[in-house]
Coordinates of N, CA and C in Angstrom, one line a residue:
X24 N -18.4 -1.1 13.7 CA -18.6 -0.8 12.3 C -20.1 -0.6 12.1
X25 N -20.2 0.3 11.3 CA -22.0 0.4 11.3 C -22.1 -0.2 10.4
X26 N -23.8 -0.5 10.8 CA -24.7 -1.7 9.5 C -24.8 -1.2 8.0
X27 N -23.7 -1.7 7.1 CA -23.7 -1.8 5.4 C -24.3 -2.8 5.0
X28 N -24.6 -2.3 3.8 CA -24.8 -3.5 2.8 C -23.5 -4.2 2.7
X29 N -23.1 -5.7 2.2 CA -22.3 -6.6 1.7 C -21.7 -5.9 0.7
X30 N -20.5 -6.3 0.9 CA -19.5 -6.0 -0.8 C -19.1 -6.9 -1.1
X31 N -19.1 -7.7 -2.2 CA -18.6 -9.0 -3.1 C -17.7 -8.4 -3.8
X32 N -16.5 -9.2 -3.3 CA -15.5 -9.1 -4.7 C -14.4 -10.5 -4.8
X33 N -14.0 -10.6 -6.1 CA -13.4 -11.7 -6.4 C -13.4 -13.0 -5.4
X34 N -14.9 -13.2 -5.6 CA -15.4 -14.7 -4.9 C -15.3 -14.8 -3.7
X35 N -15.4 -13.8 -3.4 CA -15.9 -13.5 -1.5 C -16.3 -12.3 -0.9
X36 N -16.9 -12.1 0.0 CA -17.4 -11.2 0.6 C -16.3 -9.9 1.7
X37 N -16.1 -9.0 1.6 CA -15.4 -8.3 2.0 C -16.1 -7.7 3.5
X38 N -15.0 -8.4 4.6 CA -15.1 -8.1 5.7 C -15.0 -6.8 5.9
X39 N -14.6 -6.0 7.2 CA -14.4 -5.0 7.7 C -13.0 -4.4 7.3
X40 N -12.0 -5.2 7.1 CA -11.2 -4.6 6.0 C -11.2 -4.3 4.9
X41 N -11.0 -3.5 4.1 CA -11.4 -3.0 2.8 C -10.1 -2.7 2.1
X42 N -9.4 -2.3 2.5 CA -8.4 -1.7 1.7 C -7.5 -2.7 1.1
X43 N -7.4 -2.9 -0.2 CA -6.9 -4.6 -1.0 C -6.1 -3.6 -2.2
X44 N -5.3 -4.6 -2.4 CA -4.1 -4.5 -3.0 C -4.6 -5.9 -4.1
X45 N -4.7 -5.1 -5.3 CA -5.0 -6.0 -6.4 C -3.8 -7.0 -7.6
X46 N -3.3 -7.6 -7.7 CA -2.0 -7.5 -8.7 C -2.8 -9.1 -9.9
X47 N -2.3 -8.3 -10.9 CA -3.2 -8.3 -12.7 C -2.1 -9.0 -13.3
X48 N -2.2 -10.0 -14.6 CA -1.2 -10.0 -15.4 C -1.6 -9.3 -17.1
X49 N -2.6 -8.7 -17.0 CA -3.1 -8.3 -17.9 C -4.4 -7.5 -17.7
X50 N -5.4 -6.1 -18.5 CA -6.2 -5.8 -18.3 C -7.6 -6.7 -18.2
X51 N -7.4 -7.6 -19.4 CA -8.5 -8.0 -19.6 C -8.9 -9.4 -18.2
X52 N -7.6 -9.8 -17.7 CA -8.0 -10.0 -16.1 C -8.1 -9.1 -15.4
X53 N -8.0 -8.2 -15.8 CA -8.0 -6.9 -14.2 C -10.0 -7.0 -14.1
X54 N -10.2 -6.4 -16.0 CA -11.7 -6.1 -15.7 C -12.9 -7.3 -15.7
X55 N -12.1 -8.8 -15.9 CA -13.2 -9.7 -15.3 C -13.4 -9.8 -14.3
X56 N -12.6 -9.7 -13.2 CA -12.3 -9.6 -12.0 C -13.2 -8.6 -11.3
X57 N -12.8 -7.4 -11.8 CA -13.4 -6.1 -10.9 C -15.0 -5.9 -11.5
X58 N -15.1 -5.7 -12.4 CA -16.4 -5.5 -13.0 C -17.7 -5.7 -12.4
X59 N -17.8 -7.0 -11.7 CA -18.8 -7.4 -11.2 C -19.0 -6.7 -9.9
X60 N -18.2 -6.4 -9.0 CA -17.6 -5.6 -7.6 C -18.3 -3.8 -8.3
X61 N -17.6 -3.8 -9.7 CA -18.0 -2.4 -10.2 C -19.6 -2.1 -10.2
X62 N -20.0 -2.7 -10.9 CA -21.3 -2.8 -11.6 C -22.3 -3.0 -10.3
X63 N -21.8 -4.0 -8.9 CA -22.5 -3.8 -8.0 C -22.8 -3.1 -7.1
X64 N -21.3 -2.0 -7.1 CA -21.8 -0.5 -6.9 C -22.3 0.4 -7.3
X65 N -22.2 0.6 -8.6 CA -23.6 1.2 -9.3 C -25.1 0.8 -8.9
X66 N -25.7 0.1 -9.4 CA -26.5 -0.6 -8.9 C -26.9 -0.8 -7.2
X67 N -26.0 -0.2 -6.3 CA -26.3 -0.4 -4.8 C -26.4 1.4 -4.6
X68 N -26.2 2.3 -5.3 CA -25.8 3.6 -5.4 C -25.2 4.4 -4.7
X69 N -23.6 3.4 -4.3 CA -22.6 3.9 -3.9 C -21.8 5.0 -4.5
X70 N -21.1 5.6 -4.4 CA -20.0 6.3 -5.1 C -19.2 5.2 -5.4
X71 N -18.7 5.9 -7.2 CA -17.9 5.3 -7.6 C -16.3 6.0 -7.8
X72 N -15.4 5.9 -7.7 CA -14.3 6.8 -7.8 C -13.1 6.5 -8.6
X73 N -12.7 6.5 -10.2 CA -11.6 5.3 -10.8 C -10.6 6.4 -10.8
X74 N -9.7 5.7 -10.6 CA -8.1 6.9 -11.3 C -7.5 5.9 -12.3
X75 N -7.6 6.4 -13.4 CA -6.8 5.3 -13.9 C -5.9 5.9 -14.9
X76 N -4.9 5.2 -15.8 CA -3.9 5.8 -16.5 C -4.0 6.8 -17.4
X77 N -3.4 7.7 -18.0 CA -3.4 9.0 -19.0 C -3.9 8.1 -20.0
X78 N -4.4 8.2 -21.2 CA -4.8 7.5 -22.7 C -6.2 6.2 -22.2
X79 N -6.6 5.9 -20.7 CA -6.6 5.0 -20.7 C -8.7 5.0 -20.5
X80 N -8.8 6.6 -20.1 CA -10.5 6.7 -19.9 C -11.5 6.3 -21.2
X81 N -11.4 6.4 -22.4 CA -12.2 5.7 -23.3 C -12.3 4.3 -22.8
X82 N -11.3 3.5 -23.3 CA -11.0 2.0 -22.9 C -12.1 1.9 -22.1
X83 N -11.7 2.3 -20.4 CA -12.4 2.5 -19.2 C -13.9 2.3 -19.3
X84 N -13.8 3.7 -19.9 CA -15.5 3.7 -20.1 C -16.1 2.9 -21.0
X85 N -15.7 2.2 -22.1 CA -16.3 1.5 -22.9 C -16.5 -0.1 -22.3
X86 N -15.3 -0.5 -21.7 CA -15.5 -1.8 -20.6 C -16.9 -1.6 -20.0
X87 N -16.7 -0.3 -18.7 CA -18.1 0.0 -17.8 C -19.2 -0.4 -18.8
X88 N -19.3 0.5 -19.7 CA -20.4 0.4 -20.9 C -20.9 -0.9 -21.4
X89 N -20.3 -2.2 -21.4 CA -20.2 -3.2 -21.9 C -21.1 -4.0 -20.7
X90 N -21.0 -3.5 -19.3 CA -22.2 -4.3 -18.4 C -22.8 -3.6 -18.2
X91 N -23.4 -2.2 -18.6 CA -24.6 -2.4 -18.9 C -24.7 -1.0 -18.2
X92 N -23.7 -0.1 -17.7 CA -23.8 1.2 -16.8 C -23.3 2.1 -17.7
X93 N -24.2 3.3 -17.1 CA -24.5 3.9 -17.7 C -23.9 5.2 -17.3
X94 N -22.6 5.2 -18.3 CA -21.3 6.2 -17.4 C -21.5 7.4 -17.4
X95 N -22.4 8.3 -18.8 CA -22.9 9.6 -18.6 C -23.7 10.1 -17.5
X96 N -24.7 9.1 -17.7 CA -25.5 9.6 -16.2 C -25.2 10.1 -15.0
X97 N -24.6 8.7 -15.0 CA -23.7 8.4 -13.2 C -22.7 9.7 -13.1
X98 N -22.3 9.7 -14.1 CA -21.2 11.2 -13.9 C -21.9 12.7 -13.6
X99 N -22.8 12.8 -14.8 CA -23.9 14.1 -14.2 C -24.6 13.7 -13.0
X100 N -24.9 13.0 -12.3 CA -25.5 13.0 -11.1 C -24.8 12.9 -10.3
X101 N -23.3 12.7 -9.9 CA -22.0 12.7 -9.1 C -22.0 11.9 -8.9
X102 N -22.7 10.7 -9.0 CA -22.3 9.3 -8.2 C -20.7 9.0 -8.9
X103 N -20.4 9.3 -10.3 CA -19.5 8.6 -10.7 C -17.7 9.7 -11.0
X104 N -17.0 9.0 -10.7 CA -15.8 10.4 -10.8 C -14.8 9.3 -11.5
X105 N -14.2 10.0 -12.7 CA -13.1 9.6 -13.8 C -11.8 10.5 -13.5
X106 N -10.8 9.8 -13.1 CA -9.9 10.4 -12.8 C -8.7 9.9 -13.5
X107 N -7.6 10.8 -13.9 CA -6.4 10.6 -14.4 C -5.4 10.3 -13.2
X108 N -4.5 9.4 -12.9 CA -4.0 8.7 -11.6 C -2.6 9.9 -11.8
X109 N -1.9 10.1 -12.9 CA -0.8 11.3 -12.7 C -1.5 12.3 -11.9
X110 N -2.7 13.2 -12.7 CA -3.1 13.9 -11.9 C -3.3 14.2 -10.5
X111 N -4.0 12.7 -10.2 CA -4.5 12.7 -8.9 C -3.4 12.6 -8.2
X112 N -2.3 11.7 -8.0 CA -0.9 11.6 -7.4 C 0.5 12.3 -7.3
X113 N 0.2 12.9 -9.0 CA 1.6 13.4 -9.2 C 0.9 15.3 -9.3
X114 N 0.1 15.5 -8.8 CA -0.2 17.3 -9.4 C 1.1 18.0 -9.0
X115 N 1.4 18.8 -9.8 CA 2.6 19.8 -9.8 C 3.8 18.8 -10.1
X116 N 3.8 17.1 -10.6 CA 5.3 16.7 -11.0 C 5.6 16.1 -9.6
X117 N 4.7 16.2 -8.6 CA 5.7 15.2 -7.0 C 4.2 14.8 -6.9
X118 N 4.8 13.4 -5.8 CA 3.8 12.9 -5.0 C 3.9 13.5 -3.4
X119 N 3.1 14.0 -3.1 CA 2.9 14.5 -1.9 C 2.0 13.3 -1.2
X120 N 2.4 12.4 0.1 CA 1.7 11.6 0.9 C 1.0 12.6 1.8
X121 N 1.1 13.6 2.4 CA -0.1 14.0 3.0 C -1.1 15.0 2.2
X122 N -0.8 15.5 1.2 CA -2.1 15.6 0.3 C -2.8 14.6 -0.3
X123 N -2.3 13.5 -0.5 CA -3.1 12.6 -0.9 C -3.6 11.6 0.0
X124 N -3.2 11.9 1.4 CA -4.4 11.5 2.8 C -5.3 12.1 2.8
X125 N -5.2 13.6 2.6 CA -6.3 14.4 2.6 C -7.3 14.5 1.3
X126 N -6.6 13.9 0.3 CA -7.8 13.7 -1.2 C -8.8 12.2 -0.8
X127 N -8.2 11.8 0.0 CA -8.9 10.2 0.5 C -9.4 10.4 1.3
X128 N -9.0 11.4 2.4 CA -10.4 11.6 3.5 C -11.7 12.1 2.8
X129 N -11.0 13.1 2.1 CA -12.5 13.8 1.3 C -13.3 12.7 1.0
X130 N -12.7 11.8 0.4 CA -13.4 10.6 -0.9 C -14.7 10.0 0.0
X131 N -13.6 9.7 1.4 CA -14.2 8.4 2.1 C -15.9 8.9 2.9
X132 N -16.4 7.6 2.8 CA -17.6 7.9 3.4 C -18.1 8.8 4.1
X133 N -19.5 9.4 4.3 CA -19.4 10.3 5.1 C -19.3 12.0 4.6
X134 N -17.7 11.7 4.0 CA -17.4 12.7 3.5 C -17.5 13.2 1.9
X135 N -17.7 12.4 1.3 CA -17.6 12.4 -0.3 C -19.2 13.4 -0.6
X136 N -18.7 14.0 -1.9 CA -19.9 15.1 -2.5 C -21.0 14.1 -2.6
X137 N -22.4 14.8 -2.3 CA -23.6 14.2 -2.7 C -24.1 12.7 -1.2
X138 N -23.6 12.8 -0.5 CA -23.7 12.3 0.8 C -24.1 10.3 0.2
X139 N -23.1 10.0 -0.2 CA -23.5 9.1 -0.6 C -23.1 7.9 0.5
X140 N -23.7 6.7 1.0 CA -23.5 5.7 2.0 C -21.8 5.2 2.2
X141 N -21.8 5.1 0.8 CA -20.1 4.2 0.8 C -19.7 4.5 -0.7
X142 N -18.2 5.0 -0.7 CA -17.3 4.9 -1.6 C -16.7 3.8 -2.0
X143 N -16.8 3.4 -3.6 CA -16.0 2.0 -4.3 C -14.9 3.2 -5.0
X144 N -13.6 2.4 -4.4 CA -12.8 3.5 -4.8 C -11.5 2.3 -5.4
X145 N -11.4 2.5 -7.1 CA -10.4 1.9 -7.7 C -9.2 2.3 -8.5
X146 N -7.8 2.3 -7.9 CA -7.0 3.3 -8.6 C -5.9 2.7 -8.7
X147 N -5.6 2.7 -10.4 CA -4.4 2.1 -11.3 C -3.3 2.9 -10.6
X148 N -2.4 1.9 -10.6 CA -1.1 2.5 -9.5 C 0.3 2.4 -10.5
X149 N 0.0 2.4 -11.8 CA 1.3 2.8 -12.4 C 1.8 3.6 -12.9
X150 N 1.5 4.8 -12.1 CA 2.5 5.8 -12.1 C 3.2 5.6 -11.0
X151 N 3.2 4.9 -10.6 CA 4.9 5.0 -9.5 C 6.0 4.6 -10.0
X152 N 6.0 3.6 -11.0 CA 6.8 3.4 -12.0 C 7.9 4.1 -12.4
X153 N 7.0 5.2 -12.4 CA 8.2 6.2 -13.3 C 9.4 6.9 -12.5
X154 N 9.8 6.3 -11.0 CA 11.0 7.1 -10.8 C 10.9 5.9 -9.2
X155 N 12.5 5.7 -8.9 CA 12.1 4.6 -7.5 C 11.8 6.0 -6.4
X156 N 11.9 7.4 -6.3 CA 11.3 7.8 -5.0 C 10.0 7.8 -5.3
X157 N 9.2 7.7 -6.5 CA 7.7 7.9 -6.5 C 7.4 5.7 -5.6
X158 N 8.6 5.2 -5.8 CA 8.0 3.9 -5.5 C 8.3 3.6 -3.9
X159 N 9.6 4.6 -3.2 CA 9.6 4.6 -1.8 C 8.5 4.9 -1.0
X160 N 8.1 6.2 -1.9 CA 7.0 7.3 -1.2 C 5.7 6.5 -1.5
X161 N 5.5 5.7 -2.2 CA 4.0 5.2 -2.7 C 4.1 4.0 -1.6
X162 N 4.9 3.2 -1.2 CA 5.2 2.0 -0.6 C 4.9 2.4 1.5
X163 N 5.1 4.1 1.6 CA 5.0 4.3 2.9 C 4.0 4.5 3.1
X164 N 3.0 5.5 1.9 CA 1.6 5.9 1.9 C 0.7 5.0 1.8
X165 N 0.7 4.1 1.1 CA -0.1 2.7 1.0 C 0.1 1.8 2.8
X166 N 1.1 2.0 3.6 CA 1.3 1.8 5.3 C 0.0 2.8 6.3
X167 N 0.2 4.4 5.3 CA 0.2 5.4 6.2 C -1.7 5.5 5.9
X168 N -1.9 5.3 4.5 CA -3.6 5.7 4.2 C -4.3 4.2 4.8
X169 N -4.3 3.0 5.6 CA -4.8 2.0 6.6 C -5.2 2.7 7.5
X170 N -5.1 3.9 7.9 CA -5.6 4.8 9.3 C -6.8 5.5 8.7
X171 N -6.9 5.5 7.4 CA -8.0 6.4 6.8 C -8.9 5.4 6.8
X172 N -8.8 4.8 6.4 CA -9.8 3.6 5.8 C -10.3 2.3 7.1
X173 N -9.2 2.6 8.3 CA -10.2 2.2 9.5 C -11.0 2.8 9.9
X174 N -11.6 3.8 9.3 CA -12.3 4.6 10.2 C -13.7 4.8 9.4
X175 N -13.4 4.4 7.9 CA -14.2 4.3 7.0 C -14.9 2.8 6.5
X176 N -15.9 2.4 6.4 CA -16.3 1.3 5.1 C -16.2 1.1 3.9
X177 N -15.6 2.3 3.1 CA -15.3 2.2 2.1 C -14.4 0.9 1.5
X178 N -14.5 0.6 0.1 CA -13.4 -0.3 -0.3 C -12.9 0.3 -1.4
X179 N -11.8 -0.2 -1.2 CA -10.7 0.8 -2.1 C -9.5 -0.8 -2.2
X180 N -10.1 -0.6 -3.7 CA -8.9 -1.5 -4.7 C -7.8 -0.8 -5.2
X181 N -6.7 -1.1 -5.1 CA -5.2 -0.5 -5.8 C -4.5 -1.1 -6.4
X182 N -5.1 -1.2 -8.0 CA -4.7 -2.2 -8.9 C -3.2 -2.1 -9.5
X183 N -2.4 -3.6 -9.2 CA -1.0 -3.3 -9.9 C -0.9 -4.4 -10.9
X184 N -0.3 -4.1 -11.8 CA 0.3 -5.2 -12.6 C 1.4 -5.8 -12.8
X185 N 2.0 -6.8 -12.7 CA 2.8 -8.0 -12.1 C 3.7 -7.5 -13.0
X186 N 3.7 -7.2 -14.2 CA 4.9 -6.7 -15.0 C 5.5 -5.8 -14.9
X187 N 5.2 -4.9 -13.9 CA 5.8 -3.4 -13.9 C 5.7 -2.8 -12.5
X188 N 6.4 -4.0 -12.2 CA 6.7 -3.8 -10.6 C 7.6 -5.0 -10.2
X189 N 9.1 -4.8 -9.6 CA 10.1 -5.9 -8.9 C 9.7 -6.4 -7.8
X190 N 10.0 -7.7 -7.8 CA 9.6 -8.4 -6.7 C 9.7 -8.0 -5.8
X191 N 10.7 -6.7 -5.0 CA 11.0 -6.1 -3.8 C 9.9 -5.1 -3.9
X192 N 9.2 -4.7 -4.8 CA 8.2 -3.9 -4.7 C 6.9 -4.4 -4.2
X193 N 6.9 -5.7 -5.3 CA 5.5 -6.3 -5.3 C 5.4 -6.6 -3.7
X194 N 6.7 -6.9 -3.1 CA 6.3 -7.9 -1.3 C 6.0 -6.4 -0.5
X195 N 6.4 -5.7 -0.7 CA 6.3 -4.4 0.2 C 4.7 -3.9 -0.3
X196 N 4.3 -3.6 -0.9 CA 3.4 -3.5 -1.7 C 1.9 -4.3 -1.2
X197 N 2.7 -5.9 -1.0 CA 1.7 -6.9 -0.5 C 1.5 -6.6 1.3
X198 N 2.5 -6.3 1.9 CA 2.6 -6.0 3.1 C 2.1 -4.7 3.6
X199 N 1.6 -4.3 3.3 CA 0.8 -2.6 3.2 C -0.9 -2.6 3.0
X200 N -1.4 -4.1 2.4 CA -2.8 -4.1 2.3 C -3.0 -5.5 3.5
X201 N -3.6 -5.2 4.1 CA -4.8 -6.4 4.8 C -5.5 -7.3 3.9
X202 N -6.1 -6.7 2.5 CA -6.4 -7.6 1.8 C -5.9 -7.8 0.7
X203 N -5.9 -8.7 -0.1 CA -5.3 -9.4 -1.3 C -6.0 -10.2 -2.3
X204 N -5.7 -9.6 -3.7 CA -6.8 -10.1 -4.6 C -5.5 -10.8 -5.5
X205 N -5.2 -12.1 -5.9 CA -3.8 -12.8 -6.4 C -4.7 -14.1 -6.9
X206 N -4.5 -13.9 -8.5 CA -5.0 -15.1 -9.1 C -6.5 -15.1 -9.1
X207 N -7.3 -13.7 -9.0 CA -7.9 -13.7 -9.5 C -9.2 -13.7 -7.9
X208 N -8.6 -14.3 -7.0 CA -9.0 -14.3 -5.8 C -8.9 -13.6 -4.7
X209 N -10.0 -12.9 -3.8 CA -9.4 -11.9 -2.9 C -9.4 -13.1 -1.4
X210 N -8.6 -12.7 -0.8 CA -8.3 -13.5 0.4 C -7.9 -12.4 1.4
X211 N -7.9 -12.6 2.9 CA -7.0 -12.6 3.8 C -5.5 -12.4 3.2
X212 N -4.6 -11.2 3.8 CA -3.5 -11.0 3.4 C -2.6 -11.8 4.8
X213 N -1.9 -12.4 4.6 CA -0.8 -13.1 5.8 C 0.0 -12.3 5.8
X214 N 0.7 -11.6 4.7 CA 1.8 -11.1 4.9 C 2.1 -9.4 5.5
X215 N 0.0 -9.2 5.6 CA -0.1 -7.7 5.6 C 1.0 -7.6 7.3
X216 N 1.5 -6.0 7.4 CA 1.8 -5.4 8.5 C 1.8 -4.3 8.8
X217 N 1.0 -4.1 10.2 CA 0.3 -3.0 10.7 C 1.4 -1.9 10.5
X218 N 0.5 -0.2 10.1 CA 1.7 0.2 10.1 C 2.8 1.2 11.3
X219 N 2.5 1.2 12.2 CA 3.3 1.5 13.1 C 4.3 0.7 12.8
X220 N 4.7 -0.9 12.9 CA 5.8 -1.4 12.5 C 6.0 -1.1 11.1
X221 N 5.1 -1.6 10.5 CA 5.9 -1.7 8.5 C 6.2 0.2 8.5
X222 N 6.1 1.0 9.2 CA 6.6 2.5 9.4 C 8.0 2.6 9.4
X223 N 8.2 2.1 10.8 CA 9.4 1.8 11.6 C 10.7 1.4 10.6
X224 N 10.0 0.2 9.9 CA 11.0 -0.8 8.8 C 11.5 0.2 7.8
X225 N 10.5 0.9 7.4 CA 10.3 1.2 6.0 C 11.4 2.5 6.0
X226 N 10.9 3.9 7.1 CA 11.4 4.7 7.1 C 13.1 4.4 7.7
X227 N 13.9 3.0 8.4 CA 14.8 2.8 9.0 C 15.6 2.3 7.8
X228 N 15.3 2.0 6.7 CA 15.8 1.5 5.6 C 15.8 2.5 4.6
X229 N 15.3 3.2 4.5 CA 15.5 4.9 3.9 C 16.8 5.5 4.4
X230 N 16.6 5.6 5.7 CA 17.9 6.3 6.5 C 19.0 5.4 6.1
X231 N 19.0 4.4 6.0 CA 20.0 3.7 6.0 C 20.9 3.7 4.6
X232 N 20.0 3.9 3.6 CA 20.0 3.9 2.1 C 21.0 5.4 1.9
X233 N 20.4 6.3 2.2 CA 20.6 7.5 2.8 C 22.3 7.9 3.4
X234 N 22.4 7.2 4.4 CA 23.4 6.9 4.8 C 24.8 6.2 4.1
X235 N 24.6 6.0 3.6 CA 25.0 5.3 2.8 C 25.7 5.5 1.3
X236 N 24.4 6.7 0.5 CA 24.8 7.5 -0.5 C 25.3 8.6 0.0
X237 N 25.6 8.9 1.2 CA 26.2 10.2 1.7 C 27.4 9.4 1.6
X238 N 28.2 8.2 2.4 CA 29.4 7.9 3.1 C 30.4 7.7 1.4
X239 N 29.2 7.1 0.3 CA 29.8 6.8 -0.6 C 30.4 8.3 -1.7
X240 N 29.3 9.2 -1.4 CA 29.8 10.5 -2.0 C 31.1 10.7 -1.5
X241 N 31.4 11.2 0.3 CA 32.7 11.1 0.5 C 33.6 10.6 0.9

């Protein structure tokens, strides 16, 4: 891993894994929580990259604005990118998993516009919500984009909220990130699994599911 600066988030320092899986019971925990992590990438003059909900970029920006960043700027000078999460996930009405490896290679260090050291990359994950194949296909991609992000230092939060997601979601969901931010704390994930196996699982329970609404049709 080459020599970075430190990344602090939720009361510890983030190792060489980066990719965390955030789960919220509310906004106004999401943005105590992240803010500080936020504001310290501005301030280190990383890229910043949010996706967050349709209605939801004023809000957004007025939080950022409240510690003290300065969201016009950052945006004319490219450091900073506001994104709509339908857009970014759902363009044309589907989620496509290998286009959206390829919108995260772009992102990730290295590669991102304006040659910047490291990507802080945070993206509200409730649009998968809206249909269970957006939550199959979000559950294998979240397995499949760990190969992007080994290869990168970037950190990339994927914020979910505890109410709008089933418990069979939320464990699958937890088992897809190495790291884990729960109560407000990022830790070590136990439950994470690599994905060549959580692949194996995932896609063998699809077929099965599959199988199954075929035998029942006839």
């Amino acid at each position: 891993m080459k020599t970075v600066s430190p990344i602090f988030l939720a009361g510890s320092r983030l190792g060489e894994a980066r990719h965390v899986c955030a789960f919220f019971n509310s906004e106004d925990e999401e943005y105590r929580v992240l803010l500080p992590f936020i504001k310290e990438g501005f301030e280190c003059g990383d890229k910043a990259v949010h996706v967050v909900n349709p209605g939801q970029h004023h809000d957004h920006l007025q939080r950022l604005a409240s510690v003290g960043i300065d969201t016009a700027a950052s945006q004319q000078s490219g450091q900073f990118e506001l994104r709509t999460n339908t857009e970014t996930y759902l363009r044309d009405g589907r989620f496509d998993q290998d286009r959206m490896l390829q919108v995260f290679e772009q992102l990730a260090s290295g590669n991102a516009k304006g040659g910047f050291l490291l990507s802080r990359i945070v993206c509200h994950m409730e649009w998968a919500t809206e249909g269970r194949s957006h939550v199959d296909d979000l559950i294998e991609f979240e397995s499949r984009v760990n190969d992007v992000w080994r290869r990168h230092d970037d950190a990339i939060i994927c914020t979910y909220h505890l109410a709008k997601f089933g418990g069979d979601t939320v464990i699958d969901i937890m088992r897809t990130h190495p790291m884990i931010i729960i109560g407000g704390i990022l830790q070590e994930n136990p439950f994470f699994v690599p994905p060549e196996e959580f692949l194996r699982e995932v896609r063998g329970r699809r077929a099965s599911r599959t199988s199954k609404s075929w035998q029942q049709a006839t």
